[in-house]
Coordinates of C-alpha atoms and ligand atoms in Angstrom, one line a residue:
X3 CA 0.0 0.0 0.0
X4 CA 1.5 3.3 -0.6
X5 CA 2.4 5.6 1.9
X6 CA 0.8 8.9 2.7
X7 CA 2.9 11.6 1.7
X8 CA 4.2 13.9 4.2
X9 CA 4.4 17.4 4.5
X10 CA 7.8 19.8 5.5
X11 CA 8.2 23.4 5.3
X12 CA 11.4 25.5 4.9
X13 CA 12.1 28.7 6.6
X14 CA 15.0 31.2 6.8
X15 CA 16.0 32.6 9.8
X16 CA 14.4 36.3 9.9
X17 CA 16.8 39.9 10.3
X18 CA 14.3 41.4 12.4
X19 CA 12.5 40.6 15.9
X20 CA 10.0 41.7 13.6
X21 CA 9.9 39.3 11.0
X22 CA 10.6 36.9 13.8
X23 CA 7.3 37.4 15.5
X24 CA 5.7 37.5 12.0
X25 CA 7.3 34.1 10.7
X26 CA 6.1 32.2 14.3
X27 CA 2.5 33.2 12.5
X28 CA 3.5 32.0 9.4
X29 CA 4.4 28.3 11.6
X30 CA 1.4 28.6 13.0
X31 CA -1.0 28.7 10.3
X32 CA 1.0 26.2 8.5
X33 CA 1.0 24.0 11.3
X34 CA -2.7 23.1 10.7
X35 CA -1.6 21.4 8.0
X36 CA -0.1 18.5 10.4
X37 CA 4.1 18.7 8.4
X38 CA 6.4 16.1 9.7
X39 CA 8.7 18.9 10.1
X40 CA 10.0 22.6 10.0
X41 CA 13.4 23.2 8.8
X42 CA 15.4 26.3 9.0
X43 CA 18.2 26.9 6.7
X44 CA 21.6 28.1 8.0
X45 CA 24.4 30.0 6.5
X46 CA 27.3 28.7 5.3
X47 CA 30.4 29.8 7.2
X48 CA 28.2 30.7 10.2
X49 CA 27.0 33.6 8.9
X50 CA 23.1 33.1 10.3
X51 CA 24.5 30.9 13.1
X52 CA 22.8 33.1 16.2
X53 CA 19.7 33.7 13.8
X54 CA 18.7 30.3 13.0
X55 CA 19.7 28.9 16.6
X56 CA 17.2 31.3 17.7
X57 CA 14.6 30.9 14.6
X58 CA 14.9 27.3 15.9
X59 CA 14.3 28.0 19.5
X60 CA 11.3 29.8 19.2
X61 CA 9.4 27.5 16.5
X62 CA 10.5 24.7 19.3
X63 CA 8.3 26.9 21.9
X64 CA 5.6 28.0 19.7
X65 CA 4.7 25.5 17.5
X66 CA 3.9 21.6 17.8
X67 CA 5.9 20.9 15.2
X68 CA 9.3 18.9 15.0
X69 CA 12.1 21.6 13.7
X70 CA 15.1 20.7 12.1
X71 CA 18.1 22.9 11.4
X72 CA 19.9 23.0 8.6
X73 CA 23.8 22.6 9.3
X74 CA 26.0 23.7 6.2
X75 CA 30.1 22.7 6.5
X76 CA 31.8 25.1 3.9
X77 CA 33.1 28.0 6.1
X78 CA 33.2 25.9 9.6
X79 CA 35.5 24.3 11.3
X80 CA 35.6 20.9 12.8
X81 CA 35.4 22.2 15.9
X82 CA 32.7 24.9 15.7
X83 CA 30.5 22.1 13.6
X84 CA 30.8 19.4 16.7
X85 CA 29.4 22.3 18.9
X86 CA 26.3 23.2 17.0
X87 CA 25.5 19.4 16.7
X88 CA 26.1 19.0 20.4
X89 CA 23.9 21.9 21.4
X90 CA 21.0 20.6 18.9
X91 CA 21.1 17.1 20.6
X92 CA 21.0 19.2 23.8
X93 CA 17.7 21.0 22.5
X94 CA 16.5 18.6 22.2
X95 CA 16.0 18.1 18.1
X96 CA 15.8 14.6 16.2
X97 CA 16.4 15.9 12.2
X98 CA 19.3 17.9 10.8
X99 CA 19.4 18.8 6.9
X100 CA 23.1 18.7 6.2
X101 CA 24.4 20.8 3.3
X102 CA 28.4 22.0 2.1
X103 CA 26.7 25.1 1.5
X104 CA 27.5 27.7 -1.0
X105 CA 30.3 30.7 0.9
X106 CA 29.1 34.3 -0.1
X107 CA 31.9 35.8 -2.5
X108 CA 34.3 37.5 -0.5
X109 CA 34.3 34.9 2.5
X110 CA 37.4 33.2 2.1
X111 CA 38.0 30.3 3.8
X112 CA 35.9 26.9 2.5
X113 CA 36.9 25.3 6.3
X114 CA 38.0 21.5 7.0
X115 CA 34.9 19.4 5.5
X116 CA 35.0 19.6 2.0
X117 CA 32.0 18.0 1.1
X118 CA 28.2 17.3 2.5
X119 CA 29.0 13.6 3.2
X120 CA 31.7 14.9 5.5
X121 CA 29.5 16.9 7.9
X122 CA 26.8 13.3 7.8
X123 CA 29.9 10.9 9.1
X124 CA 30.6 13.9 11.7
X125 CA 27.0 14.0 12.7
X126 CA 27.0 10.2 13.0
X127 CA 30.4 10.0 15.0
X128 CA 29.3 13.0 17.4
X129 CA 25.6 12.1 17.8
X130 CA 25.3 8.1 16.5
X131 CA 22.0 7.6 15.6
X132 CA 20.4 10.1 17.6
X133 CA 19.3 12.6 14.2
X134 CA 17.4 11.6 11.2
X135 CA 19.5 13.1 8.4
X136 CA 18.3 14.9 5.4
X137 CA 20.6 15.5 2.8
X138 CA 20.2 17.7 -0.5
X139 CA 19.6 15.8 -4.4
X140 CA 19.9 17.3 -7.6
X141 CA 17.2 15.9 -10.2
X142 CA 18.6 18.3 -13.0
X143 CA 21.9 17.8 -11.1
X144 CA 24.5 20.1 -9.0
X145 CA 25.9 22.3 -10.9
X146 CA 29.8 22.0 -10.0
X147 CA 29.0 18.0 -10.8
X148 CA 31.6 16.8 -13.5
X149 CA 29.0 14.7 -15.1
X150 CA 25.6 13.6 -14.0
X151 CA 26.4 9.8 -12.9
X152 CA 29.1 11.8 -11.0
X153 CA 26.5 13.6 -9.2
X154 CA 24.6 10.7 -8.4
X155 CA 27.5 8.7 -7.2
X156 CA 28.2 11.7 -4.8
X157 CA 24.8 11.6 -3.6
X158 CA 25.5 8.0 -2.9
X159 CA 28.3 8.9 -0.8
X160 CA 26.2 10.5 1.6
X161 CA 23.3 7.7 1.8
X162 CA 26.5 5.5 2.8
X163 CA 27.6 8.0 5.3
X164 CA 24.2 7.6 7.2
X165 CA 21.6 10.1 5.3
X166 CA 17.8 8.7 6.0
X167 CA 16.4 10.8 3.3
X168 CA 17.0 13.7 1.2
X169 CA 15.1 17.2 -0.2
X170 CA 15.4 17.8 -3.5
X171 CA 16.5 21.7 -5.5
X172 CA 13.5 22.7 -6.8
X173 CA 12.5 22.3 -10.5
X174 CA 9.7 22.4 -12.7
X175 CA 10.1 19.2 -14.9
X176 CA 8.5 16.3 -13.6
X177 CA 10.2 14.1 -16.0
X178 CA 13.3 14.9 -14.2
X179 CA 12.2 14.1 -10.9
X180 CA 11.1 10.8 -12.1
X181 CA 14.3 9.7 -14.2
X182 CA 16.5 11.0 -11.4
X183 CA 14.9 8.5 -9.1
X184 CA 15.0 5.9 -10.9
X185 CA 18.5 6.4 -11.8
X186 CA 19.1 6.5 -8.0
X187 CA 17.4 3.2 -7.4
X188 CA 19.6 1.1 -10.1
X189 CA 22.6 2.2 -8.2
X190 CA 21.0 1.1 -4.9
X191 CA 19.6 4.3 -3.2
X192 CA 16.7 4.1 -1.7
X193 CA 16.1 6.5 0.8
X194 CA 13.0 8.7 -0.1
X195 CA 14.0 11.8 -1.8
X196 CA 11.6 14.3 -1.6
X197 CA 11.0 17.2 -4.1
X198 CA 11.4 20.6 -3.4
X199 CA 8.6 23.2 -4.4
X200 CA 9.2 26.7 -5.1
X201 CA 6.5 29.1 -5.6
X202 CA 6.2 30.8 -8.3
X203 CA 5.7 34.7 -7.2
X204 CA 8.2 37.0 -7.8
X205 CA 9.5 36.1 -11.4
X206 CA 12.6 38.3 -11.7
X207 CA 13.7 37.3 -8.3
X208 CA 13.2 33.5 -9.5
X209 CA 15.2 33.9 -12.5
X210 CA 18.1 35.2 -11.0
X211 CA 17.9 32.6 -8.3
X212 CA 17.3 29.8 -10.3
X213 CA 20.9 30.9 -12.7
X214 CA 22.8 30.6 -9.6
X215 CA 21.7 27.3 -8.1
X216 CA 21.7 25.6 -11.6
X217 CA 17.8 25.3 -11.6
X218 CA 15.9 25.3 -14.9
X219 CA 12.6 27.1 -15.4
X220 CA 11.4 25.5 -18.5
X221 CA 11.6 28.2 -21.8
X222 CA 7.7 28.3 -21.9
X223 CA 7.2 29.4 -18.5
X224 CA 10.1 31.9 -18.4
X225 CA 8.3 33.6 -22.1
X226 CA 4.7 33.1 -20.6
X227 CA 5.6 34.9 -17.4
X228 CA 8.0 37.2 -19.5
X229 CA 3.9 38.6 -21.3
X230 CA 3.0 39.2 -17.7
X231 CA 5.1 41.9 -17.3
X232 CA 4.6 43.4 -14.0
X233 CA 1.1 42.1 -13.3
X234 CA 2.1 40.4 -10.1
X235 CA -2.0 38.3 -10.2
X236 CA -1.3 37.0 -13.4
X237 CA 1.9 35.5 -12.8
X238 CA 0.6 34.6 -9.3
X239 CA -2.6 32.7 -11.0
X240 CA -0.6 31.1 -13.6
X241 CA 1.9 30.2 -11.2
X242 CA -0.2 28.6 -8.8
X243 CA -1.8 26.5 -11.7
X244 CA 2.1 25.3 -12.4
X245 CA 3.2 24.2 -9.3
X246 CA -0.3 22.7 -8.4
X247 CA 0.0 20.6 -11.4
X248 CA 3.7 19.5 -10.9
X249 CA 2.8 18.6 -7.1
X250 CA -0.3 16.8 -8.7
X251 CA 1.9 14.5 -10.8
X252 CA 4.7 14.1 -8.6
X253 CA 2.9 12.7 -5.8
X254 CA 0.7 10.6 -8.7
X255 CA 3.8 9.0 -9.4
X256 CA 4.8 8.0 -6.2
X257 CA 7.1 10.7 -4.6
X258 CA 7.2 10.5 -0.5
X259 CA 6.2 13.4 -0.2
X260 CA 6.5 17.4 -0.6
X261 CA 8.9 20.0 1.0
X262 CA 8.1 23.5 0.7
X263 CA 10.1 26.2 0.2
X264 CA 7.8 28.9 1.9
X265 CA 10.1 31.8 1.8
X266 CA 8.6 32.4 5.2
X267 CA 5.0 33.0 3.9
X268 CA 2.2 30.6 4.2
X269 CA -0.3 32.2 1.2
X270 CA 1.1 29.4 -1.6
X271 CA 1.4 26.5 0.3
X272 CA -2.2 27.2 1.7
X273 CA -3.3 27.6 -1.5
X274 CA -1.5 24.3 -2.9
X275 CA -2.3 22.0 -0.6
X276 CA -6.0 22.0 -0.4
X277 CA -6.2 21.8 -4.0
X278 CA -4.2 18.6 -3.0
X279 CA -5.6 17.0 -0.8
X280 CA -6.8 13.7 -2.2
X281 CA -3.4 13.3 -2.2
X282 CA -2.8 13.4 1.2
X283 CA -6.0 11.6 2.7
X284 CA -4.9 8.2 0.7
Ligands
FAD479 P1 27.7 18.1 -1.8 O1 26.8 16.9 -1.6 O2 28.9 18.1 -1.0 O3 27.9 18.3 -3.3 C1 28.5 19.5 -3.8 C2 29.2 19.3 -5.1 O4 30.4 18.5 -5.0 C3 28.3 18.5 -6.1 O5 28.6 18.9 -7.4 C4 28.9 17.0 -6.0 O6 28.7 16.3 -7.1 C5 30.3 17.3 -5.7 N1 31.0 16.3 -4.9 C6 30.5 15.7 -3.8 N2 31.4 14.9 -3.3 C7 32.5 14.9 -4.1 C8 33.8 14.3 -4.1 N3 34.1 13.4 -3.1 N4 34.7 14.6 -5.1 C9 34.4 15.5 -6.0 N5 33.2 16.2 -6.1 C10 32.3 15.9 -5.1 N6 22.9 26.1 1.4 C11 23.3 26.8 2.5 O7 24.3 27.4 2.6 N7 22.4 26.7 3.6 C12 21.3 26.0 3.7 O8 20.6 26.0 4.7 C13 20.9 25.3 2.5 N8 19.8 24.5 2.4 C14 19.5 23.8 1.3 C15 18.4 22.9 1.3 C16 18.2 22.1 0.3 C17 17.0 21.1 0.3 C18 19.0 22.1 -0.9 C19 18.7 21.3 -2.1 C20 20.1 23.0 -0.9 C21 20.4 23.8 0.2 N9 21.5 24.7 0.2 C22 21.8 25.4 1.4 C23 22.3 24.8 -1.0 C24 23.5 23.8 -1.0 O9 24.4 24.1 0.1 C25 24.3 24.0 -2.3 O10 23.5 23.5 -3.4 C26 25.7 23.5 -2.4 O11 26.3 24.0 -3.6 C27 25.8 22.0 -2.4 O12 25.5 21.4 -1.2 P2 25.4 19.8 -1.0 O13 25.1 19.6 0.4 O14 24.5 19.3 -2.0 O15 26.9 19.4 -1.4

């Protein structure tokens, strides 16, 4: 019988006390709609260190919901990354999402784990089995990955370090979601891999985004938005018929489940998963 799929949210830690206070409402509402988890991403060399600690703490105390931090290597050392695992075990927490991370340009040192399957065999000799370990996949692969069975053999590395499951970039081509699996399952992985949803909202912001993580927003969708123009309810509407019918046939053909990338508001994911939900009642 297949599974019902579950539900995770993704949050970044807010600048503001304000935008604090506003994203524990954002949790809140999203609560209702029972997520396994809430993660909180984290970034790399440190640099939101205090701000997702404390993002973390207060989704702990304000929510019912299981939070899980993401922990990102590049920019950290040995030393500082044992800490932060310590102090989450401490808290308390049973998920961590571990990432290399990307260093802003101008941050210069990459620290002593080189790769995201170091920071899983440091988790796992710090903390044993105490975490469930997410790890990112790449369905239109990484792009610093030398060649796509590369990539895959990578993401390998980290199922053998101890990853339980993984998140996937966003996308919005199915197709690759699909073959991506199955290309993980001949070579023996079998974790569930999630997809990753991004809205889609603000266009131009998306664009630029999706350049720099190696993302591809199909040619029609870029030229159908591109008629929009400014007309932030059309690409809004059209947008939300997208991703609704990519969730739709992901989850028809068999993914775990869906992870949301909220950008700290809960209007699209309200929205989506409604219009899901004989989905999620299977
Ligand atoms: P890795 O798995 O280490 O892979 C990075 C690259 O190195 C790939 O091209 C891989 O093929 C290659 N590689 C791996 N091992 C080897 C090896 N032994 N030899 C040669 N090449 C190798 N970034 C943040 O900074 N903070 C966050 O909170 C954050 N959250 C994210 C959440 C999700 C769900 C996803 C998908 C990404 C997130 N990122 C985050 C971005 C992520 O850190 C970047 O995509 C980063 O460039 C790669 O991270 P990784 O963990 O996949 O790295």
């Amino acid at each position: 019988m297949k599974q019902k799929p579950v539900i995770s949210f993704e949050f970044f830690p807010p600048k503001t006390p304000e935008g604090l206070a506003k994203l524990m409402q954002t949790a809140q509402k999203l609560q209702e709609f029972s997520p396994e988890f809430f993660s909180v991403t984290f970034g790399a060399g440190g640099s939101t260190r205090e701000g997702t600690l404390e993002t973390v703490r207060q989704l702990q105390e304000k929510t019912k919901t299981a939070v899980a931090p993401h922990l990102a290597c590049m920019g950290c050392t040995e030393a500082e990354l044992t800490d932060i695992i310590k102090h989450y075990k401490k808290m308390g927490l049973k998920r961590i999402v571990a990432l290399r991370g990307d260093l802003p340009s101008g941050m210069g040192h990459s620290g002593e784990l080189k790769y995201a399957y170091e920071l899983v065999q440091l988790i796992r000799k710090t903390a044993d089995d105490h975490f469930h370990i997410e790890v990112a996949a790449y369905p239109e692969f990484h792009p610093q990955a030398k060649s796509a069975h590369d990539d895959i053999l990578h993401f390998k590395n980290k199922v053998e370090a101890g990853a339980n499951s993984a998140i996937t970039q966003y996308f919005f081509n199915a197709d690759a979601y699909f073959h991506f699996r199955d290309e993980c399952a001949k070579q023996g992985i079998l974790i569930p891999i999630v997809p990753g949803i991004m809205p889609i909202t603000l266009f131009s912001k998306l664009v630029r985004f999706s350049d720099s993580c190696g993302a591809e927003i199909p040619r029609w969708i870029r030229k159908k938005c591109e008629t929009y123009h400014d007309d932030a309810d059309s690409i809004r509407e059209f947008g939300i018929e997208i991703v609704h019918s990519l969730c739709d046939r992901l989850l028809e053909g068999g993914a775990p489940g869906l992870h949301f990338y909220t950008l700290n508001q809960a209007d699209m994911s309200a929205i989506l998963i409604p219009r899901l939900s004989k989905r999620f009642t299977k």
